[in-house]
Short mmCIF file of C-alpha atoms in Angstrom, two decimals:
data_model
loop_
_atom_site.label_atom_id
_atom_site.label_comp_id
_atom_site.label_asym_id
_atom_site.label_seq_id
_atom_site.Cartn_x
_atom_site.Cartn_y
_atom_site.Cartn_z
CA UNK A 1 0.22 -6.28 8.09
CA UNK A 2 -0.59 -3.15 9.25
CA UNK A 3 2.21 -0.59 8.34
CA UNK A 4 2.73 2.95 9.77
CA UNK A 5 5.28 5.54 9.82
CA UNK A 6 8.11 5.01 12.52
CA UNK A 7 7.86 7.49 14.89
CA UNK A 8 10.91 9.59 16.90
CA UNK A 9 13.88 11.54 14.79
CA UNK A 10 15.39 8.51 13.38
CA UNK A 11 11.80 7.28 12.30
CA UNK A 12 11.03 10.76 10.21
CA UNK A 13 14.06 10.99 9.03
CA UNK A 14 14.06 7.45 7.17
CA UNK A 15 10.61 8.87 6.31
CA UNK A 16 11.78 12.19 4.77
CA UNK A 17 14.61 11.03 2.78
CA UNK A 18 12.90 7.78 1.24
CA UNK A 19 9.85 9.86 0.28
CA UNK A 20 12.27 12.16 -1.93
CA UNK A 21 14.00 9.57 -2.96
CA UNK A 22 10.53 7.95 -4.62
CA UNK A 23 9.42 11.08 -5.78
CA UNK A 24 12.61 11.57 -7.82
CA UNK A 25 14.20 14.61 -5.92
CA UNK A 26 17.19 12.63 -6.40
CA UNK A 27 17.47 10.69 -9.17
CA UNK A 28 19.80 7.29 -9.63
CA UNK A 29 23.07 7.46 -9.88
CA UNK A 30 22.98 11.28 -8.24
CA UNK A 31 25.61 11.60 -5.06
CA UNK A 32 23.71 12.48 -1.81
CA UNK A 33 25.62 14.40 0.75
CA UNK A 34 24.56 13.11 4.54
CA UNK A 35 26.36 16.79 5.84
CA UNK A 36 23.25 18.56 4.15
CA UNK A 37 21.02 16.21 5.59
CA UNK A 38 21.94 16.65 8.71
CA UNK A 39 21.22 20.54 8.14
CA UNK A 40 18.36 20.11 6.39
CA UNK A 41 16.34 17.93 8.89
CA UNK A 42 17.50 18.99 12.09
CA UNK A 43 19.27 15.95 13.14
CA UNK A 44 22.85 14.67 14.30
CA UNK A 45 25.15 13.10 12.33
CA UNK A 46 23.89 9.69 14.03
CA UNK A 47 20.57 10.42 13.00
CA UNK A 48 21.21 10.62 9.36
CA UNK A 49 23.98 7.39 9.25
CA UNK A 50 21.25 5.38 10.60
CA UNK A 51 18.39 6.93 8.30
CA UNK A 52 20.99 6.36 5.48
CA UNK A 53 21.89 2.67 6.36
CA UNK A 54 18.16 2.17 6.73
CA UNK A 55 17.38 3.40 3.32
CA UNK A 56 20.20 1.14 1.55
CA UNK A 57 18.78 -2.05 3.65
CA UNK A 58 16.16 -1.35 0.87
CA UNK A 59 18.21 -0.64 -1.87
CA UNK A 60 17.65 2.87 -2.22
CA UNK A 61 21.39 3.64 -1.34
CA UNK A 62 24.28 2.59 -1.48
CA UNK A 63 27.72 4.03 0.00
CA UNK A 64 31.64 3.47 -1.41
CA UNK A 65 34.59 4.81 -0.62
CA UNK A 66 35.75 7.71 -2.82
CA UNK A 67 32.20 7.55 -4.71
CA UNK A 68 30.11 8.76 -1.35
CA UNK A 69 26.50 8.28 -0.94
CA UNK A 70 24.83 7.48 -4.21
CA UNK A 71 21.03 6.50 -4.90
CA UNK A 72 20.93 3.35 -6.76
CA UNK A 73 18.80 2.34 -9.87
CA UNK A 74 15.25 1.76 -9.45
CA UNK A 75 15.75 -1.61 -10.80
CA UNK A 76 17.68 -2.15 -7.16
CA UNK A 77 14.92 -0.86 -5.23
CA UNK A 78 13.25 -3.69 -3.34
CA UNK A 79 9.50 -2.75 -4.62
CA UNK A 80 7.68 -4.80 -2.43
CA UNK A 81 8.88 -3.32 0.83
CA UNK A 82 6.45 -1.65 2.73
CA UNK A 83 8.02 1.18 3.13
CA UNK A 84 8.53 1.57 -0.34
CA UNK A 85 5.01 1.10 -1.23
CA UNK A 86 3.60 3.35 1.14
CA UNK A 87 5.87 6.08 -0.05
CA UNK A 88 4.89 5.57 -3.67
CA UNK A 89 1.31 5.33 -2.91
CA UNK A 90 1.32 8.47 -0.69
CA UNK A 91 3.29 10.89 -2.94
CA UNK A 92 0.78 11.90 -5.84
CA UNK A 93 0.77 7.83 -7.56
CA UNK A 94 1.54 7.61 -11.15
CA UNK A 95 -1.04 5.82 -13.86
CA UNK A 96 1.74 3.43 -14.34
CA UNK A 97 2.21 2.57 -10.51
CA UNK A 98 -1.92 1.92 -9.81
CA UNK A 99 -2.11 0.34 -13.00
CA UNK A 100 0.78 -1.96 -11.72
CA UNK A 101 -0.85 -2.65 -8.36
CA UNK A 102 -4.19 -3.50 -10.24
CA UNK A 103 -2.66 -5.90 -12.21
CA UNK A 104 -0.99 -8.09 -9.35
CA UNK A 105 -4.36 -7.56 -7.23
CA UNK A 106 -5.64 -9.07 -10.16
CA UNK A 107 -3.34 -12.07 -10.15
CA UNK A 108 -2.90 -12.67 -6.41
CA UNK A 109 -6.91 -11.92 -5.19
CA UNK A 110 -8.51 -14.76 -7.34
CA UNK A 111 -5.99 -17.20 -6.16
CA UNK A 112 -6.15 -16.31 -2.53
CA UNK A 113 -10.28 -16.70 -3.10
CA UNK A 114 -10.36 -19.94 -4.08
CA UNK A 115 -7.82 -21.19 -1.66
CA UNK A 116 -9.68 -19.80 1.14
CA UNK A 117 -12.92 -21.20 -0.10
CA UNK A 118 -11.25 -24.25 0.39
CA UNK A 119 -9.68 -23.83 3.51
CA UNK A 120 -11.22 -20.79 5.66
CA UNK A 121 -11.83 -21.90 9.72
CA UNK A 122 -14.44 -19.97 11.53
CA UNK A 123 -11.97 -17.48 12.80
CA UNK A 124 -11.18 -16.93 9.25
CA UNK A 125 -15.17 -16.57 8.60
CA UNK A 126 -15.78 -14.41 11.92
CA UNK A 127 -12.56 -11.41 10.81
CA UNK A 128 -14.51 -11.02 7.36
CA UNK A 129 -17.88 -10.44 8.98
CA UNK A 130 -16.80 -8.20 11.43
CA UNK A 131 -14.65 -6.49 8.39
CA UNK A 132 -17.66 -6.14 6.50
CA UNK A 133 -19.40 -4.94 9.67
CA UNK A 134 -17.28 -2.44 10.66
CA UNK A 135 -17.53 -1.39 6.04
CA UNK A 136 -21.05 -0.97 7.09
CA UNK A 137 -20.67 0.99 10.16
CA UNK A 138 -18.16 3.34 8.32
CA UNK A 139 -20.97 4.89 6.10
CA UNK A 140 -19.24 8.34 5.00
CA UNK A 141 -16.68 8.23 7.12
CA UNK A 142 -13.59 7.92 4.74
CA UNK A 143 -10.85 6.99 7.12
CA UNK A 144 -12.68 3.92 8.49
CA UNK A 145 -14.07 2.78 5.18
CA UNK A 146 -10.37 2.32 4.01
CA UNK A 147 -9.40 0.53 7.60
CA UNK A 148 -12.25 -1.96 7.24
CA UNK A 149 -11.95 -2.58 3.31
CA UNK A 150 -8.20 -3.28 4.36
CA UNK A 151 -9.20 -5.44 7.29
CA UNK A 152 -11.59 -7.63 4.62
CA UNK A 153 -9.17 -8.26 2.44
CA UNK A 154 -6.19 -8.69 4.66
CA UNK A 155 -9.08 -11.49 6.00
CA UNK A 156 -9.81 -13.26 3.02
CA UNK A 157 -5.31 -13.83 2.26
CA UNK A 158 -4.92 -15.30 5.42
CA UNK A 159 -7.95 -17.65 4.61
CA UNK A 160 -6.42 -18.66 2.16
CA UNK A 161 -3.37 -20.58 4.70
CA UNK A 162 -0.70 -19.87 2.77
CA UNK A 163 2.29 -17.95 4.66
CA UNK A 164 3.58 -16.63 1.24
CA UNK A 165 0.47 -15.74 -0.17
CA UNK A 166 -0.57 -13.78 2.93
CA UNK A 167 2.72 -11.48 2.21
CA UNK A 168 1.29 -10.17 -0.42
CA UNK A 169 -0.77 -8.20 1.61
CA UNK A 170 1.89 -6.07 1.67
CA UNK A 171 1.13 -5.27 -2.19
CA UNK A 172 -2.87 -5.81 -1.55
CA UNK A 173 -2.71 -3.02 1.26
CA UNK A 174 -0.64 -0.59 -0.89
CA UNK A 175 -3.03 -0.82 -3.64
CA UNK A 176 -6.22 -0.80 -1.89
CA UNK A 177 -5.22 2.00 -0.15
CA UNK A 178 -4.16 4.28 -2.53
CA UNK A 179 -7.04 3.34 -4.50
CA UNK A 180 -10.01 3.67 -1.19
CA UNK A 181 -8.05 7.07 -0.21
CA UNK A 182 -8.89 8.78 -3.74
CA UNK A 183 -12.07 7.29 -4.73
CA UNK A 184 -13.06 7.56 -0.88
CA UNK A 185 -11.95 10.56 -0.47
CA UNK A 186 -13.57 12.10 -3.20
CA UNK A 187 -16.51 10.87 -2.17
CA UNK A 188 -17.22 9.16 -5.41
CA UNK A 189 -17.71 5.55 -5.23
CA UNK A 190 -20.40 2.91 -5.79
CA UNK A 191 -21.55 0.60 -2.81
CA UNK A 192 -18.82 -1.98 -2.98
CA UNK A 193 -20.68 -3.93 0.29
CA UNK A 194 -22.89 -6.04 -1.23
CA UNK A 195 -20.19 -7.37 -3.67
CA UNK A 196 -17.89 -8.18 -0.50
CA UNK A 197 -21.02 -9.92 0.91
CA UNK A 198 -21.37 -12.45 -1.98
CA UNK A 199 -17.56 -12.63 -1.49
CA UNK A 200 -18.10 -13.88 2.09
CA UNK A 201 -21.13 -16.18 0.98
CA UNK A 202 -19.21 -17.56 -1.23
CA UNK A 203 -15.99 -18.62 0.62
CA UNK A 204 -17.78 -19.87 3.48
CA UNK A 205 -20.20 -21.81 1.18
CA UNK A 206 -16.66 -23.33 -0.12
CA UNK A 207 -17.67 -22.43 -3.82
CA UNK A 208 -14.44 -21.39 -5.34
CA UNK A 209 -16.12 -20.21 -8.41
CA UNK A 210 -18.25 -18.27 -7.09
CA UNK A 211 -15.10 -16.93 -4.97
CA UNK A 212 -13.69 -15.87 -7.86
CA UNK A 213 -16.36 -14.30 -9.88
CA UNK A 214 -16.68 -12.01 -6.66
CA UNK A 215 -12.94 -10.78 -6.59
CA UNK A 216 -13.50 -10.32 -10.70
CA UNK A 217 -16.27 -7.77 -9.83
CA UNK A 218 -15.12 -6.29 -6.84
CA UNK A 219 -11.88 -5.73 -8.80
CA UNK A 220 -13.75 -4.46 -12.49
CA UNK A 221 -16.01 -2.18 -9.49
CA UNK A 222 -12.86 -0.74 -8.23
CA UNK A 223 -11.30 -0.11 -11.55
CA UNK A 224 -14.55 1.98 -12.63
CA UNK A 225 -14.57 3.98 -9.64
CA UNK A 226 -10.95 4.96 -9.57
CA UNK A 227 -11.05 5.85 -13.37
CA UNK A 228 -13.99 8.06 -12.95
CA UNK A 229 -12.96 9.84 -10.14
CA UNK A 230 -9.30 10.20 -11.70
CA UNK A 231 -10.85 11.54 -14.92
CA UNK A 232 -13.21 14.54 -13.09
CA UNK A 233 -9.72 15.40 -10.92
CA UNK A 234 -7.80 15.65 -14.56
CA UNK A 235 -10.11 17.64 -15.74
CA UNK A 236 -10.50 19.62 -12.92
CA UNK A 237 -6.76 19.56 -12.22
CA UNK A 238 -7.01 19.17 -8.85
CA UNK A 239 -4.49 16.72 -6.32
CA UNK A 240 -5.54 13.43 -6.77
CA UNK A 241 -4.73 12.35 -2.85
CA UNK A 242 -6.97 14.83 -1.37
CA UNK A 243 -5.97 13.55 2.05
CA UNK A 244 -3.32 11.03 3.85
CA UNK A 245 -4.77 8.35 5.84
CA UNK A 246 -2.14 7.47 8.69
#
Protein backbone atom coordinates (compact mmCIF):
# COMPACT_ATOMS: atom_id res chain seq x y z
CA UNK A 1 0.00 0.00 0.00
CA UNK A 2 1.19 2.91 -1.36
CA UNK A 3 -0.11 5.99 0.62
CA UNK A 4 -0.06 9.69 -0.44
CA UNK A 5 -1.51 12.87 0.56
CA UNK A 6 -5.18 13.49 -0.74
CA UNK A 7 -5.14 16.08 -2.99
CA UNK A 8 -7.95 19.18 -3.55
CA UNK A 9 -9.11 21.58 -0.40
CA UNK A 10 -10.79 18.92 1.48
CA UNK A 11 -7.62 16.63 0.99
CA UNK A 12 -5.09 19.47 2.61
CA UNK A 13 -7.20 20.37 4.92
CA UNK A 14 -7.54 16.75 6.60
CA UNK A 15 -3.77 17.05 5.98
CA UNK A 16 -3.19 20.34 7.87
CA UNK A 17 -5.23 19.75 10.84
CA UNK A 18 -4.11 15.98 11.53
CA UNK A 19 -0.46 17.01 11.16
CA UNK A 20 -1.01 19.58 14.18
CA UNK A 21 -2.89 17.45 15.82
CA UNK A 22 0.28 14.74 15.91
CA UNK A 23 2.65 17.28 16.52
CA UNK A 24 0.82 18.35 19.70
CA UNK A 25 -0.39 21.93 18.63
CA UNK A 26 -3.40 20.80 20.29
CA UNK A 27 -3.16 18.68 22.91
CA UNK A 28 -6.02 16.01 24.27
CA UNK A 29 -8.73 17.03 25.84
CA UNK A 30 -8.13 20.86 24.33
CA UNK A 31 -11.56 22.29 22.51
CA UNK A 32 -10.91 23.03 18.77
CA UNK A 33 -12.99 25.71 17.23
CA UNK A 34 -13.93 24.68 13.33
CA UNK A 35 -14.90 28.84 12.91
CA UNK A 36 -11.00 29.46 13.19
CA UNK A 37 -10.32 26.80 10.94
CA UNK A 38 -12.21 27.88 8.48
CA UNK A 39 -10.19 31.31 8.72
CA UNK A 40 -7.15 29.90 9.15
CA UNK A 41 -7.02 27.59 6.02
CA UNK A 42 -8.96 29.33 3.59
CA UNK A 43 -11.82 27.05 3.34
CA UNK A 44 -15.78 26.96 3.75
CA UNK A 45 -17.49 25.83 6.47
CA UNK A 46 -18.08 22.46 4.39
CA UNK A 47 -14.58 22.11 3.98
CA UNK A 48 -13.66 22.01 7.55
CA UNK A 49 -17.00 19.67 8.77
CA UNK A 50 -15.76 17.18 6.42
CA UNK A 51 -11.90 17.58 7.35
CA UNK A 52 -13.24 17.38 10.98
CA UNK A 53 -15.48 14.23 10.53
CA UNK A 54 -12.53 12.78 8.65
CA UNK A 55 -10.14 13.30 11.45
CA UNK A 56 -12.60 11.69 14.21
CA UNK A 57 -13.14 8.53 11.69
CA UNK A 58 -9.57 8.13 13.16
CA UNK A 59 -10.07 9.01 16.51
CA UNK A 60 -8.39 12.16 16.61
CA UNK A 61 -11.75 14.03 17.34
CA UNK A 62 -14.52 13.80 18.66
CA UNK A 63 -17.66 16.30 18.73
CA UNK A 64 -20.69 16.66 21.62
CA UNK A 65 -23.16 18.84 22.11
CA UNK A 66 -22.43 21.64 24.62
CA UNK A 67 -18.65 20.27 24.88
CA UNK A 68 -17.78 21.30 20.96
CA UNK A 69 -14.94 19.89 19.11
CA UNK A 70 -12.46 18.26 21.40
CA UNK A 71 -9.18 16.20 20.46
CA UNK A 72 -9.32 12.93 22.10
CA UNK A 73 -6.56 10.99 24.06
CA UNK A 74 -3.81 9.51 22.21
CA UNK A 75 -4.74 6.27 23.64
CA UNK A 76 -7.99 6.74 21.10
CA UNK A 77 -5.96 7.47 18.21
CA UNK A 78 -6.10 4.56 15.79
CA UNK A 79 -2.05 4.27 15.43
CA UNK A 80 -1.95 2.10 12.67
CA UNK A 81 -3.81 4.25 10.20
CA UNK A 82 -1.93 5.42 7.47
CA UNK A 83 -2.60 8.61 7.76
CA UNK A 84 -1.58 8.67 11.14
CA UNK A 85 1.69 7.15 10.51
CA UNK A 86 2.67 9.20 7.78
CA UNK A 87 1.99 12.28 9.81
CA UNK A 88 4.10 11.06 12.71
CA UNK A 89 6.84 9.95 10.55
CA UNK A 90 6.92 13.22 8.54
CA UNK A 91 6.81 15.79 11.41
CA UNK A 92 10.44 15.69 13.04
CA UNK A 93 9.89 11.59 14.57
CA UNK A 94 10.54 11.12 18.16
CA UNK A 95 13.31 8.37 19.56
CA UNK A 96 10.36 6.78 21.14
CA UNK A 97 8.19 6.58 17.83
CA UNK A 98 11.32 4.93 15.49
CA UNK A 99 12.25 2.96 18.31
CA UNK A 100 8.54 1.72 18.32
CA UNK A 101 8.44 1.05 14.59
CA UNK A 102 11.82 -0.92 14.92
CA UNK A 103 10.53 -3.04 17.34
CA UNK A 104 7.30 -4.31 15.40
CA UNK A 105 9.56 -4.44 12.09
CA UNK A 106 11.37 -6.61 14.23
CA UNK A 107 8.46 -8.84 15.14
CA UNK A 108 6.44 -8.81 11.91
CA UNK A 109 9.67 -9.04 9.16
CA UNK A 110 11.05 -12.46 10.45
CA UNK A 111 7.65 -13.94 10.39
CA UNK A 112 6.65 -12.67 7.03
CA UNK A 113 10.35 -14.25 5.85
CA UNK A 114 9.82 -17.48 6.69
CA UNK A 115 6.29 -17.67 5.52
CA UNK A 116 7.24 -16.50 2.20
CA UNK A 117 10.11 -18.87 2.00
CA UNK A 118 7.55 -21.25 2.23
CA UNK A 119 5.09 -20.02 0.02
CA UNK A 120 6.52 -17.28 -2.55
CA UNK A 121 5.13 -17.98 -6.51
CA UNK A 122 7.28 -16.62 -9.22
CA UNK A 123 5.38 -13.40 -9.35
CA UNK A 124 6.24 -13.12 -5.79
CA UNK A 125 10.08 -13.95 -6.83
CA UNK A 126 9.96 -11.63 -10.10
CA UNK A 127 8.50 -8.04 -7.74
CA UNK A 128 11.67 -8.64 -5.41
CA UNK A 129 14.14 -8.81 -8.26
CA UNK A 130 12.92 -6.06 -10.03
CA UNK A 131 12.75 -4.23 -6.38
CA UNK A 132 16.21 -4.96 -5.89
CA UNK A 133 16.85 -3.89 -9.48
CA UNK A 134 15.37 -0.80 -9.50
CA UNK A 135 17.72 -0.46 -5.39
CA UNK A 136 20.49 -0.88 -7.79
CA UNK A 137 19.56 1.48 -10.42
CA UNK A 138 18.80 4.17 -7.70
CA UNK A 139 22.58 4.59 -6.82
CA UNK A 140 22.55 8.21 -5.09
CA UNK A 141 19.46 9.09 -5.98
CA UNK A 142 17.60 9.32 -2.54
CA UNK A 143 14.01 9.50 -3.59
CA UNK A 144 14.14 6.24 -5.61
CA UNK A 145 16.30 4.35 -3.16
CA UNK A 146 13.40 4.78 -0.57
CA UNK A 147 10.61 3.79 -3.46
CA UNK A 148 12.48 0.60 -4.31
CA UNK A 149 13.57 -0.42 -0.61
CA UNK A 150 9.68 0.08 -0.03
CA UNK A 151 8.75 -1.88 -3.13
CA UNK A 152 11.22 -4.97 -1.69
CA UNK A 153 9.77 -5.19 1.30
CA UNK A 154 6.19 -4.50 0.49
CA UNK A 155 7.33 -7.78 -1.93
CA UNK A 156 8.59 -10.05 0.47
CA UNK A 157 4.80 -9.47 3.01
CA UNK A 158 2.78 -10.35 0.28
CA UNK A 159 5.02 -13.52 -0.24
CA UNK A 160 4.35 -14.38 2.62
CA UNK A 161 0.12 -15.05 1.55
CA UNK A 162 -1.24 -13.90 4.41
CA UNK A 163 -3.99 -11.00 3.93
CA UNK A 164 -3.38 -9.84 7.58
CA UNK A 165 0.15 -10.01 7.59
CA UNK A 166 0.43 -8.04 4.35
CA UNK A 167 -1.46 -5.04 6.37
CA UNK A 168 1.21 -4.51 8.18
CA UNK A 169 2.81 -2.94 5.50
CA UNK A 170 1.12 -0.17 6.55
CA UNK A 171 3.52 -0.11 9.76
CA UNK A 172 6.58 -1.64 7.53
CA UNK A 173 6.20 1.42 5.05
CA UNK A 174 5.96 4.03 7.87
CA UNK A 175 9.05 2.80 9.40
CA UNK A 176 11.14 2.18 6.49
CA UNK A 177 10.44 5.34 5.33
CA UNK A 178 11.14 7.50 7.94
CA UNK A 179 14.13 5.56 8.56
CA UNK A 180 15.52 5.49 4.31
CA UNK A 181 14.46 9.40 4.25
CA UNK A 182 17.08 10.34 7.13
CA UNK A 183 19.78 7.93 6.72
CA UNK A 184 19.23 8.40 2.81
CA UNK A 185 19.00 11.62 2.90
CA UNK A 186 21.95 12.30 4.74
CA UNK A 187 23.74 10.45 2.58
CA UNK A 188 25.09 8.21 5.23
CA UNK A 189 24.36 4.66 4.85
CA UNK A 190 26.12 1.34 4.24
CA UNK A 191 25.27 -0.80 1.05
CA UNK A 192 22.18 -2.53 2.31
CA UNK A 193 21.93 -4.48 -1.44
CA UNK A 194 23.81 -7.29 -0.98
CA UNK A 195 22.01 -8.13 2.34
CA UNK A 196 18.53 -7.87 0.40
CA UNK A 197 20.17 -10.20 -2.19
CA UNK A 198 20.84 -13.08 0.29
CA UNK A 199 17.28 -12.15 1.41
CA UNK A 200 15.98 -13.03 -2.08
CA UNK A 201 18.35 -16.20 -2.32
CA UNK A 202 17.12 -17.27 0.47
CA UNK A 203 13.28 -17.16 0.10
CA UNK A 204 13.35 -18.47 -3.25
CA UNK A 205 15.77 -21.28 -2.15
CA UNK A 206 12.73 -21.93 0.47
CA UNK A 207 15.33 -21.82 3.44
CA UNK A 208 13.42 -20.14 6.16
CA UNK A 209 16.43 -19.87 8.28
CA UNK A 210 18.36 -18.43 6.21
CA UNK A 211 15.20 -16.02 5.57
CA UNK A 212 15.42 -15.00 8.79
CA UNK A 213 19.00 -14.49 9.54
CA UNK A 214 18.71 -11.98 6.49
CA UNK A 215 15.81 -9.78 7.97
CA UNK A 216 18.04 -10.02 11.48
CA UNK A 217 20.88 -8.24 9.57
CA UNK A 218 19.16 -6.12 7.32
CA UNK A 219 17.27 -4.96 10.44
CA UNK A 220 20.73 -4.74 13.04
CA UNK A 221 22.21 -2.80 9.39
CA UNK A 222 19.41 -0.40 9.54
CA UNK A 223 19.54 0.20 13.22
CA UNK A 224 23.42 1.17 12.88
CA UNK A 225 22.88 3.46 10.15
CA UNK A 226 19.99 5.38 11.58
CA UNK A 227 21.83 5.72 15.01
CA UNK A 228 24.89 7.08 13.43
CA UNK A 229 23.44 9.42 11.30
CA UNK A 230 20.98 10.56 14.23
CA UNK A 231 23.98 11.00 16.54
CA UNK A 232 26.22 13.45 13.92
CA UNK A 233 22.60 15.50 13.37
CA UNK A 234 22.43 15.80 17.48
CA UNK A 235 25.49 16.91 17.62
CA UNK A 236 25.34 19.05 14.90
CA UNK A 237 21.79 20.11 15.80
CA UNK A 238 20.58 20.10 12.62
CA UNK A 239 16.66 18.78 11.33
CA UNK A 240 16.75 15.30 11.29
CA UNK A 241 14.20 14.99 8.05
CA UNK A 242 16.31 16.94 5.79
CA UNK A 243 13.72 16.43 3.08
CA UNK A 244 9.96 14.99 2.51
CA UNK A 245 9.64 12.29 0.09
CA UNK A 246 5.97 12.54 -1.44
Amino acid sequence: MVTHPPKGLHGQAVEELGRRIIRGDYPPGSVVDPVNFEAELGVSKTVVREALRVLASKGLLESKQKRGTTIRPRADWNLLDSDLLRWQGSSAPTDGFLADLAEVRAIVEPAGARFAAARRTPDDLDAMRQALEAMAAADTDAEAMVEADLAFHRALLDAAHNELLSRMEVVIEAGLRVRDRIVHGARHFSDSIPVHQQLLDAVEAGDADAAVAAVASLLAQASDDLAAVRAVQNEAGTDPLPKEVP
